[in-house]
Structure formats: C-alpha cells, structure tokens
Coordinates of C-alpha atoms in Angstrom, one line a residue:
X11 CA 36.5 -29.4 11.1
X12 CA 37.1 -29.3 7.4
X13 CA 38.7 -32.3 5.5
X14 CA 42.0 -32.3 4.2
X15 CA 43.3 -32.8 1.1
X16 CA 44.9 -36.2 0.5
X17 CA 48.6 -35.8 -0.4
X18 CA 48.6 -38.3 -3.1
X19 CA 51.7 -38.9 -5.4
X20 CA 52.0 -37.2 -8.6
X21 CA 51.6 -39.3 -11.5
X22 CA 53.2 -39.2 -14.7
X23 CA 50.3 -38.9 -16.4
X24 CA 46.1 -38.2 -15.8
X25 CA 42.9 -39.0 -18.0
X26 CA 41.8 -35.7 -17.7
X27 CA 44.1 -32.2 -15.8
X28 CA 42.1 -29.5 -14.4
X29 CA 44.2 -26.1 -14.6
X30 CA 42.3 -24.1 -11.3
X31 CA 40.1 -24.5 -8.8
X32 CA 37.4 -22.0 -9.2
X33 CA 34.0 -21.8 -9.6
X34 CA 33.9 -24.0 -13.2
X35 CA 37.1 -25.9 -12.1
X36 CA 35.4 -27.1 -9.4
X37 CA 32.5 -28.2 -10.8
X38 CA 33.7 -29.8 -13.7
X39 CA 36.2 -32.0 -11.6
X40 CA 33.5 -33.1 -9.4
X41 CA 31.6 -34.4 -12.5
X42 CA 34.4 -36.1 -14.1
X43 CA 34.9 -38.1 -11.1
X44 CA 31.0 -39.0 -10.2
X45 CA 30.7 -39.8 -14.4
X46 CA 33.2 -41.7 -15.2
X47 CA 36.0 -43.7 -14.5
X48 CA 38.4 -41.3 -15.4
X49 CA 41.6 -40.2 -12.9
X50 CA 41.5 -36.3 -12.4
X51 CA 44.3 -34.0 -11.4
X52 CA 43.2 -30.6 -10.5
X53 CA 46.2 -27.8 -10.0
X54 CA 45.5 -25.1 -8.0
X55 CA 48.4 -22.1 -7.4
X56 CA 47.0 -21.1 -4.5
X57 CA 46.6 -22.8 -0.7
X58 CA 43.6 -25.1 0.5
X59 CA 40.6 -22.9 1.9
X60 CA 39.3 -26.1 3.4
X61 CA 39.0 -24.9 7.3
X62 CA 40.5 -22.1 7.0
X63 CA 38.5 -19.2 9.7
X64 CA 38.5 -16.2 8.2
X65 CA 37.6 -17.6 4.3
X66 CA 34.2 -19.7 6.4
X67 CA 33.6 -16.4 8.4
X68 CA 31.0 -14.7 5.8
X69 CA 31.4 -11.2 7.9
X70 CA 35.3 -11.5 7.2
X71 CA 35.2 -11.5 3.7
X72 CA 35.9 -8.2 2.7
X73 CA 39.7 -8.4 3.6
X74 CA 40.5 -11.6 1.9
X75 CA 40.9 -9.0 -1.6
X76 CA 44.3 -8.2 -1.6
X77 CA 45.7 -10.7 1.1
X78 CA 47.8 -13.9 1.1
X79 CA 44.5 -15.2 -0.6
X80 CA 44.3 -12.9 -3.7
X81 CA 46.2 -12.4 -7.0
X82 CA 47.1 -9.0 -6.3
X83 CA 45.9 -7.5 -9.5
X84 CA 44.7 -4.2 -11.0
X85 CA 42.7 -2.3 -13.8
X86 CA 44.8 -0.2 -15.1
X87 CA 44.3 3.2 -14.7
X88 CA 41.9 6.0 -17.6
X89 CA 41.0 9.0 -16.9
X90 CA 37.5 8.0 -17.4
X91 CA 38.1 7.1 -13.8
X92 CA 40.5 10.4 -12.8
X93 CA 43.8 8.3 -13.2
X94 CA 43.0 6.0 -10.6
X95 CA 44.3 2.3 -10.2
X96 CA 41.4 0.1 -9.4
X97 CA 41.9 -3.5 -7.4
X98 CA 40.3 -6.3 -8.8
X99 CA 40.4 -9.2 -6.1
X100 CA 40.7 -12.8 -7.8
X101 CA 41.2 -15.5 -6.0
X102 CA 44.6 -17.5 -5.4
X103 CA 43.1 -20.3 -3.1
X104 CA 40.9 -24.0 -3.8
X105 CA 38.0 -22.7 -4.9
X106 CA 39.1 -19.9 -6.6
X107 CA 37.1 -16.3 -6.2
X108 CA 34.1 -18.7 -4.5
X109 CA 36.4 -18.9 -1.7
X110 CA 36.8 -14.9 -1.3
X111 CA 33.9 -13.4 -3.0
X112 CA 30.7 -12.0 -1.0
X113 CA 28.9 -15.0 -1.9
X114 CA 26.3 -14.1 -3.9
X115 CA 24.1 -16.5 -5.7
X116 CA 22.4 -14.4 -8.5
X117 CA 22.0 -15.9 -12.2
X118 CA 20.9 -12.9 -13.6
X119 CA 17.6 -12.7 -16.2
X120 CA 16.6 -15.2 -19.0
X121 CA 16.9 -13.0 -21.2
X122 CA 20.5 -12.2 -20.9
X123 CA 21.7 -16.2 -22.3
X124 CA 19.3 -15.6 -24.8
X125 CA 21.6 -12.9 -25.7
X126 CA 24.4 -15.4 -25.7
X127 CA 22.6 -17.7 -27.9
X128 CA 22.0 -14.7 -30.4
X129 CA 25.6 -13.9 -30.1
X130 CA 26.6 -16.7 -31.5
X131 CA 26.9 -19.4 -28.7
X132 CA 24.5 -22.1 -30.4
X133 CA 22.7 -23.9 -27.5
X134 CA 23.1 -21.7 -24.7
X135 CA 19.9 -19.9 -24.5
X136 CA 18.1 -19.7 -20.8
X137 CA 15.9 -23.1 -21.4
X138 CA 19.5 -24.4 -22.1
X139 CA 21.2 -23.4 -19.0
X140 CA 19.0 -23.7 -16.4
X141 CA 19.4 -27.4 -16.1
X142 CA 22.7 -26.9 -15.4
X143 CA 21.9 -24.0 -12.8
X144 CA 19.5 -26.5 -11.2
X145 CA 21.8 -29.1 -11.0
X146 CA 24.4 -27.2 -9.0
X147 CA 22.0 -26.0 -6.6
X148 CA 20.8 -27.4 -3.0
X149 CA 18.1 -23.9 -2.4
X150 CA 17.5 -23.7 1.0
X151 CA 13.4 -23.6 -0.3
X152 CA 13.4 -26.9 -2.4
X153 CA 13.0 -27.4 -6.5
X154 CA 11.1 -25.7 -8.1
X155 CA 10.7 -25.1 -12.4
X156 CA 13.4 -22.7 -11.7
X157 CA 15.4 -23.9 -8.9
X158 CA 17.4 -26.8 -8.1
X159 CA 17.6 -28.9 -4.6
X160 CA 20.3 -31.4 -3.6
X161 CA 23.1 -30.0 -5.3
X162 CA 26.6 -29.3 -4.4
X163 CA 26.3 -25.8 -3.6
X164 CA 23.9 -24.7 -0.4
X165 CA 21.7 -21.4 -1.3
X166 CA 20.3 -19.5 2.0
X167 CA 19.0 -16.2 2.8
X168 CA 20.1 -14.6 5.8
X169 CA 18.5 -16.1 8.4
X170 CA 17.8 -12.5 10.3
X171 CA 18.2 -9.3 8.0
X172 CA 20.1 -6.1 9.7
X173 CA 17.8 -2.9 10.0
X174 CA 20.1 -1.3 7.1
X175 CA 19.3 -4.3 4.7
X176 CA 15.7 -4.4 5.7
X177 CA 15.1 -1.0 5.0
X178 CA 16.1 -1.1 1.2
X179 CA 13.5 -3.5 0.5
X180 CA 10.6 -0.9 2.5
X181 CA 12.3 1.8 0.8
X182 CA 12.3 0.7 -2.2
X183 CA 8.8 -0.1 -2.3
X184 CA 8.1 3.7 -1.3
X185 CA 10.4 4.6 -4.4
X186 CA 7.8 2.4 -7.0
X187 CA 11.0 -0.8 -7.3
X188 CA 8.9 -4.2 -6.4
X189 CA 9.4 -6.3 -3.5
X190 CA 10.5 -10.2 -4.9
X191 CA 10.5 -12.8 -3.0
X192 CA 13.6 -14.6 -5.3
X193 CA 15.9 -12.9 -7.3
X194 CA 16.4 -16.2 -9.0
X195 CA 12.8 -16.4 -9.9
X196 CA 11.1 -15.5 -13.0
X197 CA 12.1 -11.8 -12.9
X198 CA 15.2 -10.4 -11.2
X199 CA 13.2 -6.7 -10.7
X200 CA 12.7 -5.3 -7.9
X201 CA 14.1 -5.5 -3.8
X202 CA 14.9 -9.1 -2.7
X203 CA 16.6 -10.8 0.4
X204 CA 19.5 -12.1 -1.8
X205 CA 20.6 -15.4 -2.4
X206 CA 24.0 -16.8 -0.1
X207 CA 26.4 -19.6 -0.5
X208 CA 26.2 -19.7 3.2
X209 CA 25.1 -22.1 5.3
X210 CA 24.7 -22.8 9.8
X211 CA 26.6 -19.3 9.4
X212 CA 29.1 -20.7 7.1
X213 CA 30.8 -19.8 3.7
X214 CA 29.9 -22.9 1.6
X215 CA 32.7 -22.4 -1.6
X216 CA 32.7 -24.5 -4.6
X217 CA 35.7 -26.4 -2.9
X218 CA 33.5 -26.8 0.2
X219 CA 30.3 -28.0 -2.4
X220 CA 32.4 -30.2 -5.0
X221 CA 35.1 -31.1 -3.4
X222 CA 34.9 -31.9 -0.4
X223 CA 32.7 -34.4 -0.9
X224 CA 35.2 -36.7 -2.9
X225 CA 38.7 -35.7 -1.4
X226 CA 38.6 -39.9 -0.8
X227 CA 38.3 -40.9 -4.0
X228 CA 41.8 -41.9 -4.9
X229 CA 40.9 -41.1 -8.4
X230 CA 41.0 -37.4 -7.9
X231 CA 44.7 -35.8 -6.8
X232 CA 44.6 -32.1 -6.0
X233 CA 47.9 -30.7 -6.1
X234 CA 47.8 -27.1 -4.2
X235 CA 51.0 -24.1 -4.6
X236 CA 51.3 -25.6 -8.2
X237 CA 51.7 -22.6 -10.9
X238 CA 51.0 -24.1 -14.0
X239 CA 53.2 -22.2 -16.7
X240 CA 52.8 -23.6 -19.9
X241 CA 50.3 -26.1 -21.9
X242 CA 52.6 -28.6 -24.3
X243 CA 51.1 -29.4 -27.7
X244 CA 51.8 -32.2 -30.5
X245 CA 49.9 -33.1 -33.5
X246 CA 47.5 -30.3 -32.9
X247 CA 46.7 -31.6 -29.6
X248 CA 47.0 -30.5 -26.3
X249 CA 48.8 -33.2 -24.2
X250 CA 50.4 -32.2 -20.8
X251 CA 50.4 -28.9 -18.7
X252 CA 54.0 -27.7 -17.1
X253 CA 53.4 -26.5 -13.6
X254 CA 55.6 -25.9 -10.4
X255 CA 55.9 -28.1 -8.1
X256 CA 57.8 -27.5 -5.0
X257 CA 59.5 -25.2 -6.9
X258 CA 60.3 -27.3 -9.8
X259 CA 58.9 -27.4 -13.7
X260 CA 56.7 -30.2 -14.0
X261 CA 55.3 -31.9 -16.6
X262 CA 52.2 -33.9 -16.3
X263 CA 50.6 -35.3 -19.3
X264 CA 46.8 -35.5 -20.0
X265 CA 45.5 -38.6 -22.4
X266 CA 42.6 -37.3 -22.9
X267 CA 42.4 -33.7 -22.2
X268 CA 43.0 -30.7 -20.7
X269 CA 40.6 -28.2 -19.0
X270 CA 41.6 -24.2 -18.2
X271 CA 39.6 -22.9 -15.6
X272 CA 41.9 -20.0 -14.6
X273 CA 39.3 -17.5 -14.7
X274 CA 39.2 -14.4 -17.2
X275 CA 43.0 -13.3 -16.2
X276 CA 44.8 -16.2 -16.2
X277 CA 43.0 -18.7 -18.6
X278 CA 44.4 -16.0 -21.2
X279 CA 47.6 -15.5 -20.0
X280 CA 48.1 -19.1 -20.2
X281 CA 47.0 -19.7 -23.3
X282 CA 49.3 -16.6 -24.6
X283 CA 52.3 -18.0 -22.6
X284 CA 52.1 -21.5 -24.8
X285 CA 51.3 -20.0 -27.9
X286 CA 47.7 -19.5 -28.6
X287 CA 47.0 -15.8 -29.0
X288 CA 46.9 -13.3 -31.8
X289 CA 50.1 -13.6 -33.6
X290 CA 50.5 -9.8 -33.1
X291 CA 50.8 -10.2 -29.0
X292 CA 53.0 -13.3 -29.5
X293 CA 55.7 -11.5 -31.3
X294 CA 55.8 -8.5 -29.4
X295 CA 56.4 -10.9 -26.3
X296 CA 58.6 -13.5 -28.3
X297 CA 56.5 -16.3 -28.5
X298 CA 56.0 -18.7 -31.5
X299 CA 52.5 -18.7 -32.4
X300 CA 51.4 -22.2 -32.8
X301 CA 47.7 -21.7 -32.9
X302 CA 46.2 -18.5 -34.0
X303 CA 43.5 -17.0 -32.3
X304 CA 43.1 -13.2 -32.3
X305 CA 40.4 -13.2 -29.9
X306 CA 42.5 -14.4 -26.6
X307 CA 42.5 -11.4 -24.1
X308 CA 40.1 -9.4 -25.9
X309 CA 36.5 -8.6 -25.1
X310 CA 37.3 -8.1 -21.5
X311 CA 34.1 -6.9 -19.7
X312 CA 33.2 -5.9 -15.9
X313 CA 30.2 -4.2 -14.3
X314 CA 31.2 -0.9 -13.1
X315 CA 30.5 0.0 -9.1
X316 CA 29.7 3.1 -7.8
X317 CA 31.5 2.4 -4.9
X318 CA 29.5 3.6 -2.7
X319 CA 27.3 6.4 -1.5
X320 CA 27.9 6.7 2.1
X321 CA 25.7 7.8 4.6
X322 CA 25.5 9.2 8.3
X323 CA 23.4 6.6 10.5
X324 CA 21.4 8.1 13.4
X325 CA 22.8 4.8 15.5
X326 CA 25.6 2.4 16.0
X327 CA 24.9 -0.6 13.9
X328 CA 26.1 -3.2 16.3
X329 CA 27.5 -6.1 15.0
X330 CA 27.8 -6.9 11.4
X331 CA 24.8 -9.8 10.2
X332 CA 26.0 -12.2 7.4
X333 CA 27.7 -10.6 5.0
X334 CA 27.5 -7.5 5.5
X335 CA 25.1 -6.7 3.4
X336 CA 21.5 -9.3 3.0
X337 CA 19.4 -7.7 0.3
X338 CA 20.0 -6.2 -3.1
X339 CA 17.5 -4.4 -6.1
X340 CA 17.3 -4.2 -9.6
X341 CA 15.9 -1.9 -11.3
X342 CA 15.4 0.0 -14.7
X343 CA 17.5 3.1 -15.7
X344 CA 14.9 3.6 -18.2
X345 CA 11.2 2.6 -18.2
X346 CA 11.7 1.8 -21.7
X347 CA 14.4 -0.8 -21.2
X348 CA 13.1 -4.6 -22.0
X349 CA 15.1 -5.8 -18.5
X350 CA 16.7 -4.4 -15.3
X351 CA 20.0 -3.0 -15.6
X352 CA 20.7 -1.0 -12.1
X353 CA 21.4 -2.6 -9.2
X354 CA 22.3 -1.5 -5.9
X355 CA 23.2 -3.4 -2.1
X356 CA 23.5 -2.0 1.3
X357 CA 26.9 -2.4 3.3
X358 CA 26.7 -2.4 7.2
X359 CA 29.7 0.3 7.6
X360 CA 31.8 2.2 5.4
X361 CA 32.5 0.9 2.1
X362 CA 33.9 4.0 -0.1
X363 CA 37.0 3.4 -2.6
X364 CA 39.9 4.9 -1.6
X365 CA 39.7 8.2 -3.3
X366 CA 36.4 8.9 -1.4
X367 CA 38.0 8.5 1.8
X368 CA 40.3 10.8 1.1
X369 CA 38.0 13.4 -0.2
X370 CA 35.4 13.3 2.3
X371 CA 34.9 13.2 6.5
X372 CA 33.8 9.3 6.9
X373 CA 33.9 9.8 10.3
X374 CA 31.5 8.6 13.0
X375 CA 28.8 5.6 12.0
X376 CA 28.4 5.2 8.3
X377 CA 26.2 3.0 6.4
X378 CA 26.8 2.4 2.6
X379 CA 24.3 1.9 -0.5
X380 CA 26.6 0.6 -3.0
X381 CA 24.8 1.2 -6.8
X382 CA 26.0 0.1 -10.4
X383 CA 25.4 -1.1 -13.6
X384 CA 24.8 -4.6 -14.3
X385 CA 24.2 -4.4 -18.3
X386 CA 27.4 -2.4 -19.0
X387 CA 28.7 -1.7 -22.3
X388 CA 32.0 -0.8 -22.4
X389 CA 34.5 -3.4 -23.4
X390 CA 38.4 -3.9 -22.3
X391 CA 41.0 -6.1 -23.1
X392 CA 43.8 -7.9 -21.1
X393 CA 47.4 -8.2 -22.7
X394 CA 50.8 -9.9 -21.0
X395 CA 53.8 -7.2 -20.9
X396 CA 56.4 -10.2 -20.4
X397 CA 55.6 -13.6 -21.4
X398 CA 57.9 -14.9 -18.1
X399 CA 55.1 -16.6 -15.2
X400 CA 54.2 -14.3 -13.4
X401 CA 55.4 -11.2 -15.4
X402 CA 53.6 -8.0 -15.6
X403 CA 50.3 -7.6 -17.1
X404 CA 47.7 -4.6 -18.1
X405 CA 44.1 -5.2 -17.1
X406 CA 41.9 -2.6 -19.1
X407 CA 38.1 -2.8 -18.5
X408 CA 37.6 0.7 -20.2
X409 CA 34.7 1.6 -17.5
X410 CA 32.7 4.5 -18.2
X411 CA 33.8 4.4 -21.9
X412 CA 30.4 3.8 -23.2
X413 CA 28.5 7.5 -22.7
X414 CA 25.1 5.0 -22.1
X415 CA 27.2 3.6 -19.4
X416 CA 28.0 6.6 -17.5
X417 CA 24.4 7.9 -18.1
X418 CA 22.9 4.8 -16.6
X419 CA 25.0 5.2 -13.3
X420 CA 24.1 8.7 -12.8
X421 CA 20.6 7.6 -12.5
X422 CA 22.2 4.4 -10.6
X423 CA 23.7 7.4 -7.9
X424 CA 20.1 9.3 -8.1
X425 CA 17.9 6.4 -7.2
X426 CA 20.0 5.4 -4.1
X427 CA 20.4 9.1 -2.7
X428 CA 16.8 9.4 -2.9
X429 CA 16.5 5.8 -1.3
X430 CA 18.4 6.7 1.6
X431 CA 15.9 9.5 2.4
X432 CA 12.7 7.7 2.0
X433 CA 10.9 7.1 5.4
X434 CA 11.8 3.2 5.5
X435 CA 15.7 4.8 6.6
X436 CA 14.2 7.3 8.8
X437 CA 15.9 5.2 12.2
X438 CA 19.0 5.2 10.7
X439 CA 19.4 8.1 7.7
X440 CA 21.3 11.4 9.5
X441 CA 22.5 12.9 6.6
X442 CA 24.7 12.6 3.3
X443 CA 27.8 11.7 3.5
X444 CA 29.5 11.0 0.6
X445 CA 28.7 12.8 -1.5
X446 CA 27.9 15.4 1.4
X447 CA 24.8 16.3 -0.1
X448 CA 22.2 15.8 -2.9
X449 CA 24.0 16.5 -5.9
X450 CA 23.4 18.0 -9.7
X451 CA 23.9 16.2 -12.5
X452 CA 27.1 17.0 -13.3
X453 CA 28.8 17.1 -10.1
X454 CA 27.5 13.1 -9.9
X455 CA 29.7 12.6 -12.7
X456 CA 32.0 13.8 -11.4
X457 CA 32.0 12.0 -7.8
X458 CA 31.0 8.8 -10.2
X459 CA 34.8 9.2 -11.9
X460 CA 36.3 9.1 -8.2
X461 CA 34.1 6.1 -6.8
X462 CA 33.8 4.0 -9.7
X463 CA 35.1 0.9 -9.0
X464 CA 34.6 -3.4 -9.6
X465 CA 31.9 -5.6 -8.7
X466 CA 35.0 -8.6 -9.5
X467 CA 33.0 -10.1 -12.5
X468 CA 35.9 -9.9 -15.0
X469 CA 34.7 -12.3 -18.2
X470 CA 34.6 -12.8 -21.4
X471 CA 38.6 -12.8 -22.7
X472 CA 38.2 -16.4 -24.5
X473 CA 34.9 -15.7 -25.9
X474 CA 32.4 -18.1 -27.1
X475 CA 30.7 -18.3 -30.8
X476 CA 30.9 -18.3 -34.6
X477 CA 32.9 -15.4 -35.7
X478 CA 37.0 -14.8 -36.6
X479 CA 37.5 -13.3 -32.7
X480 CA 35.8 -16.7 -31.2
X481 CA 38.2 -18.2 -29.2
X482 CA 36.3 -21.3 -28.0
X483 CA 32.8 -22.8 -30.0
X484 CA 29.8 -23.9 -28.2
X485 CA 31.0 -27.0 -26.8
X486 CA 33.8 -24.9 -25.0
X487 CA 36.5 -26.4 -26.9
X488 CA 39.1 -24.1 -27.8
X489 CA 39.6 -23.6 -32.0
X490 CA 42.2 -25.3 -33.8
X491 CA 43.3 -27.8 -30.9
X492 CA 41.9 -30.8 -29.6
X493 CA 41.7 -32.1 -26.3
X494 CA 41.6 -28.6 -24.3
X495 CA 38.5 -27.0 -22.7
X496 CA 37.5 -23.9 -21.1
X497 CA 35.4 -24.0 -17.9
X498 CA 35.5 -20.6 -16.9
X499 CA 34.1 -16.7 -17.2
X500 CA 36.3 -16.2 -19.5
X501 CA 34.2 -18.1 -22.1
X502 CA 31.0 -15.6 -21.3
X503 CA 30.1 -13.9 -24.9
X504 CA 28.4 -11.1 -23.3
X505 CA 28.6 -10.3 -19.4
X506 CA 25.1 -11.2 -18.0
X507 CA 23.3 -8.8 -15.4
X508 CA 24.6 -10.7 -11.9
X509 CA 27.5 -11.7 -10.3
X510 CA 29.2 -14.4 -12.3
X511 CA 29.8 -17.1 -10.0
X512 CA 26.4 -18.5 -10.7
X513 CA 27.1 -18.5 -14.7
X514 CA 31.0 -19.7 -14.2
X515 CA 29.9 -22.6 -12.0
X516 CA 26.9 -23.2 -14.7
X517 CA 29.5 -23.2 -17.5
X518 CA 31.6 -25.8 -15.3
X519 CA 28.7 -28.3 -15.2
X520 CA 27.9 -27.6 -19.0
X521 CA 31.8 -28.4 -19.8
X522 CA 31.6 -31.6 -18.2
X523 CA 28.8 -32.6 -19.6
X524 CA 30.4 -32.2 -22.9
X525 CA 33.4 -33.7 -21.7
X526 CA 31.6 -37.2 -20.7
X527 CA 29.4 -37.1 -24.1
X528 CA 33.0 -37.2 -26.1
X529 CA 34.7 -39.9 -23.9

C-alpha cells in the first residue's frame, strides 16, 4: 500500500514553490529537500497517483490518455495530416506524464546534447548531463560509466519478453539492424529489450521515486487539485504563485524562488497568463506585458508516430506482458546519417489511430509495429486563445511539414512492413493489415497522412540559449526576472532522439543543482 500525502496546513509563505509534479518537478523538489534546509511547496492540479490501481498496472496504461487523469488536449488539426485532430495525453496527476506514460526509460544519443550545447545551451553537452542521468537512476544492472545505481527512479527490463516483442529483435537482425544489449549504452542502434520504470510488476513514477520517499518530512507540503493561475512579480522578481485552492484564489509567496515545471503546455501558458510572453500575444489576449520574451510558446516540437502498421497474427496473443510492448529499434533512414533517427516498437494488440480503424477491417487478432521519427524537423508553436485559466488553446506541432520529415517515415513504414515478414514473425505474421498490403511509395504517404500521430514528447516552448527567442539561459533561469526557474521539457533547445522523460527528469536534477549553488 502506497503512502499518502500528509495534509499539512498551507503557509503563508515557502523558501522555494514548485508549480507541477512531473517528471522535473519531481525531481527538483526531492533535491531541495535532501540539500538544504529549505521548506518546499509543490502544487499539483491534478489528484495523487500514489496507490492508485490502474496508474501502477503497467498493462493499463494505455487508457489513462484522455481520462480523469489527462489534460484533455489536442494538436490542432493541418492537412499535412488529412484535417485530423490529434490527442496529445499530458498528465493531470502527482507525477505528471510519469504517472501515465508507457514508461520508457530512453535518453537518447550523446550526440544529440551535444547539439544542445552547440545550440546555444553553454554546459549542457552529453559529458555534462550524464551525471545528472546517473544520479536519477537505480538500473536494475548496477553503475556503470554510463549508468547510474541507487537512484530514485528503478530501471528494469521485462522480466519475460512476449513472442511479438522477441521477434523484432530476431527480425531485425535478419533485416541488417544490430542486436544491443542497452539502449542507454554507448550507441542507441540497433534492436534492444527497452528500458522500464517498472518494478515487482509495478509502475515506479517520479512521484513513486522522489516523493514518496520524503512525504514525512514536514518541510515538504504537497498541495494536490491546486490550479496555479498566475505568477505575481515586484521589483523584477518573481515572488508568490496564485493557485486554487478549494476553489479559492490563493496566494502563496516564495522568498526565494519559484520553479515552473508545468511541462511544455502549461509552463507557457502560465507564463503568458502573468505577463511574460511576446508582447504581440499579450495584447491580442489583454494582458500587460511586464517582461518581454518573444520566444514563450514558440519552437514547439514532437516526434511524429506512424501510428501503427497493423498486422494479422496466426494466434491469439494471450495475455498482455508488461507494457504492452518490451523492445524497441533504432535505426538509420539513411546510411549516411551520423546517428539513428527511426525508431519503431511492437504493441501486443491493435494500436491504429482512429482514422485507421475506420478505414480498414481490424478484425480478428492483430499485432501492431508502431514506427516514427525520432530526429524530426518540423517545428510548431503553442498560443492561448483566452488568457482566462483554463481557456482555449491551439497546439500546433506542424508534423510532416519538413519534406525530410515525411521522407524519413516512409522509409520508417518500409522497414517495419518488411520486418513483419522476415522469418523471426513467421509464428505470428498472417498477413497485412493496415495497410492491407505492401504498399508503393506514394500510397505510404498517403496512409502516413491518416496514421500519423504523437509519441507525447511535446518540448521545447521556453527554449534554452543565447539568442533574442531564448526564453530561459543555461542555468534555467528565465530572462529578465529573478527568482523563477524552469524544470521542465519545455526548456529542451532541440528535441533529442528518445522519449523525454529521461531528459525532463535530467533537467530537474540539473535545476536543483543550480538552485542549491545560488542559495
């Protein structure tokens, strides 16, 4: 049985406030807490997950997008993507989108903080971040130069891989893709059991990791259903966060500072909903600008999904094993490209986006090879159409804008269809599906437009570096305030090639660290 959180009296005023419980919220409250003296509040809009069944259930995890659990929200729709609206499940519960997600641990290649550093995000470079990486990792195989033991956050492979998982890494062997013993290692190419925040059979969340842990220490207060609304600034300062509580405007003041960890929606939004924005927004939504950043809500970015290609099995699959899923692969979409930028993961069952289903029979046993593009290069934006909390917003990610991009997932669709067919399926493969049958190029465009769809790693919209659209510098702190921090996805300069919960909990650690350093 899971702790609970202490219902400790609001103060009047904290050392430090924490503004969301995700994957860098988490992390850095945890840190202020074992660091320092300091007292902490951390607001979270959402519910506890602590104990909750179907969030530690890893085979139940698909449903918690778009329930009780979720934000709700959507990409708007392009017709790069045929007019459709897609989903784009964030999480609205302690811990954030670790509490929801599919809980993969994946940090992506050196190569792509490297970029970062070359971007413009002075320190951040792979040698840079992977202490920080280590430090948040307990890996189920023990420290090694690259991984990290003892942390917060448990790291296991399935204990026992289904049939449908196993095959992709005998298949892809057949297809000339590696076999890797640790996507976390020293290269992320090739066919790997992937890496799980799971553990005795378990979700293992960053509330489950970092919090739990130090729900007695009376100098922590976690206030949960809390919507926080508004940042208040004097003197160029940020000093206090407005938030709902029981249904009443709050104020809570912060002496020494303030940390957004909202994720790449709502860390924007705020900011924009207090002031800080491009001037432009702010008058077309009413609001006084009173500190100028024309990079808030820009440079949105999200790895499109070609979700999925579906496939008859010979068999019933029985009962699902983990996640769902159990292994992934990374491979090149060019034998000229310096890094992997495919990437692909079976599903135990149906997985198709809506559109699919209603295009093609999906009838009978299905098993799904979901395939997409982990070094995208089309860039969005997110923009509030009322300033009110909770008002409308419009999501864009642009997907497929990029011809590269779309190029690079047709080869994405290729590689899998052939996959499916290689002898290692031969047990399970009994035809195509979706699509209902090897396809030409142009008609995979074509189903690419109907399936594409979100692999949930929304970043970048408060991005880090040196230039006029920088919104925070390379200590996270955000430009022309003091005492506010971002600890979130949002901060990412250019979307790395893995899921981001790894990065966002990496930038968390970072944060504090650069918190305690100022104290």
């Amino acid at each position: 049985m899971s702790a609970a959180i202490p219902q400790r009296p609001l103060a009047r005023a904290y050392d430090y406030i924490v503004v969301g419980s995700g994957s860098g919220g988490c992390a850095v409250a945890r840190r202020l807490i074992d660091g320092s003296d300091a007292s902490v509040l951390l607001i979270e809009a959402g519910p506890s997950s602590l104990g909750v069944a179907e969030i530690d259930d890893p085979a139940a995890w698909v449903p918690l997008g778009r329930s009780a659990y979720d934000w709700g929200y959507d990409y708007a729709p392009t017709p790069q993507v045929n007019g459709r609206v897609i989903g784009i499940p964030r999480g609205k519960v302690l811990g954030g989108s670790s509490s929801i997600n599919a809980m993969m641990w994946y940090r992506g290649h050196p190569m792509d903080y490297d970029a970062w550093e070359e971007a413009g995000a002075e320190g951040w470079s792979f040698k840079d971040v992977l202490p920080f990486f280590k430090r948040s990792e307990d890996w189920e195989d023990g420290e090694t130069a690259l991984r990290g033991s003892g942390g917060p956050l448990r790291i296991e492979r399935c204990a026992s891989l289904h049939a449908i998982a196993e095959a992709m890494l005998d298949g892809s062997a057949e297809l000339g893709i590696p076999v890797i013993d640790d996507p976390n290692g020293e290269s992320n190419e090739g066919a790997a059991a992937a890496n799980f925040n799971v553990s005795n059979g378990k979700r293992w969340s960053s509330a489950k990791g970092y919090l739990e842990p130090v729900l007695e220490n009376d100098r922590l207060t976690i206030v949960t259903n809390s919507l926080a609304i508004r940042l208040g600034l004097a003197r160029g300062r940020c000093v206090s966060v407005t938030h709902m509580v029981d249904g009443r405007a709050t104020v809570t003041e912060a002496t020494t500072g303030v940390i957004l960890a909202l994720g790449a929606i709502d860390t924007p939004r705020l900011l924009m909903m207090s002031g800080i924005g491009d001037p432009v927004e702010l008058a077309r939504l009413g609001v006084e600008t009173r500190v100028a950043l024309a990079g808030v809500g820009r440079n949105l970015q999200d790895h499109p999904l070609v979700q999925a290609c579906v496939f008859r099995a010979k068999q019933p699959l029985g009962p699902t094993v983990g996640n769902g899923g159990g292994t992934m692969m990374n491979w090149k979409s060019s034998a000229g490209l310096p890094q992997a930028d495919l990437h692909a993961f079976p599903v135990q069952g149906n997985s198709a986006e809506p559109r699919i289903r209603e295009l093609y029979d999906l009838s009978g046993d299905l098993f799904s090879i979901g395939c997409g593009l982990m070094r995208s290069k089309s860039i969005g934006y997110m923009k509030l159409l009322s300033a009110e909390p909770g008002g409308a917003l419009e999501i864009q990610p642009n997907y497929l804008a990029e011809p590269s991009d779309l190029d690079a997932l047709v080869t994405s669709v290729e590689t899998i269809m052939a996959l499916a067919a290689t002898p290692a399926y031969a047990d399970w493969f009994g035809g195509y599906a979706a699509p209902a049958a090897a396809l030409r190029r142009p008609d995979i465009v074509s189903y690419i437009r109907n399936a594409c769809s979100t692999f949930f790693h929304v970043c970048g919209t408060c991005a880090m570096g040196r230039d006029d659209m920088a919104v925070v510098d390379s200590r996270l702190r955000v430009r022309g305030i003091e005492g506010l921090t971002i600890a979130d996805a949002s901060v990412i300069p250019i979307i790395p090639t893995c899921n981001t919960h790894a990065p966002a909990t990496m930038i968390g650690e970072r944060a504090s660290d650069f918190l305690l350093a100022a104290a």
